[in-house]
Protein backbone atom coordinates (compact mmCIF):
# COMPACT_ATOMS: atom_id res chain seq x y z
CA UNK A 1 145.79 143.38 117.40
CA UNK A 2 143.74 142.90 114.20
CA UNK A 3 143.08 140.17 111.69
CA UNK A 4 143.08 140.75 107.97
CA UNK A 5 142.53 138.37 105.09
CA UNK A 6 145.50 138.46 102.70
CA UNK A 7 144.32 140.32 99.62
CA UNK A 8 145.24 137.96 96.84
CA UNK A 9 143.10 136.82 93.94
CA UNK A 10 143.29 133.27 95.27
CA UNK A 11 142.15 134.25 98.74
CA UNK A 12 139.39 136.50 97.41
CA UNK A 13 138.11 133.60 95.34
CA UNK A 14 138.30 131.29 98.36
CA UNK A 15 136.43 133.80 100.50
CA UNK A 16 133.70 134.05 97.87
CA UNK A 17 133.47 130.26 97.84
CA UNK A 18 133.06 130.24 101.62
CA UNK A 19 130.27 132.80 101.41
CA UNK A 20 128.61 130.70 98.72
CA UNK A 21 128.76 127.51 100.80
CA UNK A 22 127.59 129.30 103.93
CA UNK A 23 124.61 130.80 102.11
CA UNK A 24 123.74 127.49 100.46
CA UNK A 25 124.10 125.64 103.75
CA UNK A 26 121.87 128.14 105.53
CA UNK A 27 119.22 127.73 102.80
CA UNK A 28 119.23 123.93 103.07
CA UNK A 29 119.12 124.03 106.86
CA UNK A 30 116.23 126.45 106.62
CA UNK A 31 114.32 123.98 104.44
CA UNK A 32 115.08 121.26 106.98
CA UNK A 33 113.86 123.41 109.86
CA UNK A 34 110.59 124.38 108.23
CA UNK A 35 109.95 120.80 107.12
CA UNK A 36 110.38 119.78 110.76
CA UNK A 37 107.99 122.50 111.93
CA UNK A 38 105.30 121.87 109.32
CA UNK A 39 105.50 118.11 109.89
CA UNK A 40 103.86 118.64 113.30
CA UNK A 41 100.53 119.53 111.68
CA UNK A 42 99.82 116.47 109.49
CA UNK A 43 101.28 114.29 112.25
CA UNK A 44 99.13 115.82 114.99
CA UNK A 45 95.94 116.23 112.95
CA UNK A 46 96.30 112.71 111.55
CA UNK A 47 96.73 111.33 115.06
CA UNK A 48 93.59 113.16 116.19
CA UNK A 49 91.65 111.45 113.39
CA UNK A 50 93.12 108.07 114.32
CA UNK A 51 92.28 108.34 118.01
CA UNK A 52 88.78 109.64 117.26
CA UNK A 53 88.16 106.57 115.11
CA UNK A 54 89.69 104.26 117.72
CA UNK A 55 87.45 105.80 120.37
CA UNK A 56 84.36 105.62 118.18
CA UNK A 57 85.03 102.01 117.17
CA UNK A 58 86.15 100.89 120.64
CA UNK A 59 88.98 98.98 118.98
CA UNK A 60 91.27 99.96 121.85
CA UNK A 61 90.57 100.88 125.50
CA UNK A 62 88.94 104.32 125.78
CA UNK A 63 91.71 105.59 128.04
CA UNK A 64 94.30 105.05 125.28
CA UNK A 65 92.10 106.82 122.72
CA UNK A 66 91.39 109.84 124.94
CA UNK A 67 95.02 110.11 126.04
CA UNK A 68 96.18 109.89 122.41
CA UNK A 69 93.69 112.50 121.19
CA UNK A 70 94.80 114.99 123.86
CA UNK A 71 98.46 114.24 123.10
CA UNK A 72 97.84 114.82 119.37
CA UNK A 73 96.16 118.17 120.11
CA UNK A 74 99.19 119.14 122.21
CA UNK A 75 101.47 118.27 119.28
CA UNK A 76 99.49 120.58 116.99
CA UNK A 77 99.84 123.28 119.66
CA UNK A 78 103.59 122.66 119.71
CA UNK A 79 103.64 123.18 115.95
CA UNK A 80 101.87 126.53 116.36
CA UNK A 81 104.36 127.60 119.03
CA UNK A 82 107.25 126.59 116.76
CA UNK A 83 105.80 128.76 113.99
CA UNK A 84 106.07 131.65 116.46
CA UNK A 85 109.68 130.76 117.27
CA UNK A 86 109.10 128.96 120.57
CA UNK A 87 110.37 125.41 121.01
CA UNK A 88 108.09 123.69 123.52
CA UNK A 89 109.16 120.17 122.56
CA UNK A 90 107.91 118.74 125.86
CA UNK A 91 104.40 119.04 124.40
CA UNK A 92 105.19 116.02 122.20
CA UNK A 93 105.93 113.73 125.17
CA UNK A 94 102.30 112.67 125.93
CA UNK A 95 101.72 111.51 122.34
CA UNK A 96 105.06 109.72 122.13
CA UNK A 97 104.38 107.82 125.35
CA UNK A 98 100.88 107.03 124.16
CA UNK A 99 102.13 105.64 120.86
CA UNK A 100 104.46 103.31 122.75
CA UNK A 101 101.51 102.02 124.79
CA UNK A 102 99.32 101.80 121.67
CA UNK A 103 102.00 99.88 119.76
CA UNK A 104 102.42 97.34 122.57
CA UNK A 105 98.63 96.98 122.88
CA UNK A 106 98.28 96.37 119.12
CA UNK A 107 101.03 93.73 119.14
CA UNK A 108 99.65 91.87 122.18
CA UNK A 109 96.06 92.05 120.93
CA UNK A 110 97.15 91.02 117.45
CA UNK A 111 98.99 87.98 118.75
CA UNK A 112 96.14 86.95 121.06
CA UNK A 113 93.49 87.40 118.37
CA UNK A 114 95.61 86.25 115.42
CA UNK A 115 95.17 89.63 113.75
CA UNK A 116 98.28 90.14 111.63
CA UNK A 117 97.36 93.73 110.74
CA UNK A 118 97.41 94.69 114.43
CA UNK A 119 100.87 93.20 114.89
CA UNK A 120 102.18 94.95 111.77
CA UNK A 121 100.76 98.32 112.87
CA UNK A 122 102.29 97.89 116.34
CA UNK A 123 105.70 97.05 114.87
CA UNK A 124 105.51 100.02 112.48
CA UNK A 125 104.72 102.40 115.37
CA UNK A 126 107.72 101.09 117.32
CA UNK A 127 109.94 101.33 114.22
CA UNK A 128 108.89 104.95 113.67
CA UNK A 129 109.46 105.89 117.33
CA UNK A 130 112.83 104.11 117.43
CA UNK A 131 113.90 105.93 114.27
CA UNK A 132 112.97 109.30 115.78
CA UNK A 133 114.79 108.53 119.04
CA UNK A 134 118.01 107.38 117.36
CA UNK A 135 118.21 109.85 114.47
CA UNK A 136 119.47 112.75 116.61
CA UNK A 137 122.35 110.60 117.87
CA UNK A 138 123.73 110.28 114.34
CA UNK A 139 122.91 113.80 113.13
CA UNK A 140 124.49 115.80 115.96
CA UNK A 141 127.11 117.23 113.59
CA UNK A 142 124.40 118.87 111.46
CA UNK A 143 123.21 120.79 114.53
CA UNK A 144 126.76 121.96 115.23
CA UNK A 145 127.12 125.75 114.74
CA UNK A 146 130.24 124.95 112.69
CA UNK A 147 128.37 122.28 110.71
CA UNK A 148 130.08 123.07 107.40
CA UNK A 149 133.34 121.67 108.73
CA UNK A 150 131.86 119.24 111.28
CA UNK A 151 129.58 117.20 109.02
CA UNK A 152 132.02 115.84 106.43
CA UNK A 153 134.23 113.97 108.97
CA UNK A 154 131.05 112.35 110.34
CA UNK A 155 129.86 111.13 106.95
CA UNK A 156 129.07 107.56 108.02
CA UNK A 157 127.00 108.73 110.98
CA UNK A 158 125.13 111.21 108.82
CA UNK A 159 124.33 108.51 106.26
CA UNK A 160 123.01 106.27 109.05
CA UNK A 161 120.90 109.21 110.25
CA UNK A 162 119.53 109.67 106.72
CA UNK A 163 118.71 105.96 106.52
CA UNK A 164 116.86 106.17 109.84
CA UNK A 165 114.92 109.20 108.61
CA UNK A 166 113.91 107.28 105.48
CA UNK A 167 112.90 104.35 107.69
CA UNK A 168 110.71 106.78 109.63
CA UNK A 169 109.23 108.01 106.35
CA UNK A 170 108.35 104.50 105.23
CA UNK A 171 106.85 103.64 108.61
CA UNK A 172 104.58 106.67 108.94
CA UNK A 173 103.22 106.14 105.43
CA UNK A 174 102.74 102.39 105.92
CA UNK A 175 100.83 102.66 109.23
CA UNK A 176 97.63 104.25 107.82
CA UNK A 177 97.72 102.04 104.74
CA UNK A 178 97.83 98.86 106.83
CA UNK A 179 95.12 100.00 109.26
CA UNK A 180 92.87 101.58 106.60
CA UNK A 181 90.78 98.44 105.94
CA UNK A 182 89.97 98.28 109.66
CA UNK A 183 89.19 101.97 110.16
CA UNK A 184 87.14 102.49 106.99
CA UNK A 185 84.37 100.30 108.44
CA UNK A 186 83.67 103.11 110.92
CA UNK A 187 84.33 106.12 108.69
CA UNK A 188 85.90 105.76 105.26
CA UNK A 189 86.24 109.53 104.93
CA UNK A 190 88.23 109.93 108.15
CA UNK A 191 90.24 106.79 107.44
CA UNK A 192 91.21 108.18 104.03
CA UNK A 193 91.97 111.59 105.54
CA UNK A 194 94.29 109.82 108.01
CA UNK A 195 96.14 108.17 105.13
CA UNK A 196 96.52 111.50 103.32
CA UNK A 197 97.74 113.33 106.44
CA UNK A 198 100.45 110.77 107.09
CA UNK A 199 101.53 110.86 103.46
CA UNK A 200 102.10 114.61 103.88
CA UNK A 201 104.03 113.83 107.06
CA UNK A 202 106.10 111.34 105.10
CA UNK A 203 106.84 113.96 102.46
CA UNK A 204 108.14 116.29 105.19
CA UNK A 205 110.32 113.48 106.59
CA UNK A 206 111.67 112.64 103.13
CA UNK A 207 112.47 116.33 102.58
CA UNK A 208 114.46 116.36 105.83
CA UNK A 209 116.36 113.23 104.77
CA UNK A 210 117.20 114.85 101.42
CA UNK A 211 118.30 118.05 103.14
CA UNK A 212 120.65 116.07 105.39
CA UNK A 213 122.28 114.60 102.27
CA UNK A 214 122.60 118.07 100.77
CA UNK A 215 124.26 119.41 103.93
CA UNK A 216 126.72 116.49 103.80
CA UNK A 217 127.50 117.25 100.14
CA UNK A 218 127.95 120.96 100.86
CA UNK A 219 130.21 120.19 103.82
CA UNK A 220 132.40 117.92 101.68
CA UNK A 221 132.88 120.63 99.09
CA UNK A 222 133.38 123.28 101.75
CA UNK A 223 136.19 121.29 103.37
CA UNK A 224 137.84 120.70 99.99
CA UNK A 225 138.16 124.43 99.36
CA UNK A 226 140.52 124.80 102.33
CA UNK A 227 140.65 127.99 104.46
CA UNK A 228 141.61 131.54 103.46
CA UNK A 229 145.08 132.70 104.43
CA UNK A 230 145.12 134.97 107.50
CA UNK A 231 147.75 137.43 108.64
CA UNK A 232 147.88 139.12 112.04
CA UNK A 233 148.58 142.84 112.50
CA UNK A 234 149.96 143.91 115.86
C-alpha cells in the first residue's frame, strides 16, 4: 500500500504552502529555543552578582547568600550544558528554591522594618517565579510535535501564556531597578552590572513572548490552508 499526493495545481500549491509554514515555524521555534538557552547566562551571572553583594553587605543571612551564589553558578553551568545539547534542567532547582526563600525573607523583613523596597522586591521575585511555573501550563500546545495544527485551537491559552511571559519580563527588569539604590551603597559598579544583566534577561524573555505570538499566527494561517488531498494506492 502506498500514499501519493494528488498531482493537481491546487494540491501542489497547498503542499508548497505547508512547506513554507513548516519552515517558518521551525525558524521561529529555533529563535525561541536559543532565547531560552541564552537567557540562562544573564540570569545566572546577574544572580551571582546579587548574592555576592548581599553576602558582602550582610543584608540577608549568609546562608541565603551562599546558597544563592552556588545555585546561580549551577544555572550558568546548565546554560553551558544546553549549548552542548544537554538539558540538565534540575540544575536550576537550587536557585529557584533559594529565590522563594529570599522573596519571603525580603517581604517579612520589609514589613518588620517598614522597608517598602524590600517588600516590593520580594513580591517581584514571587511574581517572576509564579509566571515561570504557570507559563508551561498554557503553552503546552507550542511544545506539541504537531504544533502547527495544535496551537490555533488553543489560542486563548497561548495568549495567557504570552501575558505571563511578559509579566515575567517586567518583573525581572523591575527587581534590579528597585533594589539598585540599596546595593549601590556597597558597589555601584556591581549593582549597575546587575541591572544590565537582568535587562538582557528581560530582552530574552520578551523575544520568547514575541515568538509565541508568531507561532500562534503561523498556526492560524496553516490551519486556514486546509490539508492536501491524499489518494491511496493498493
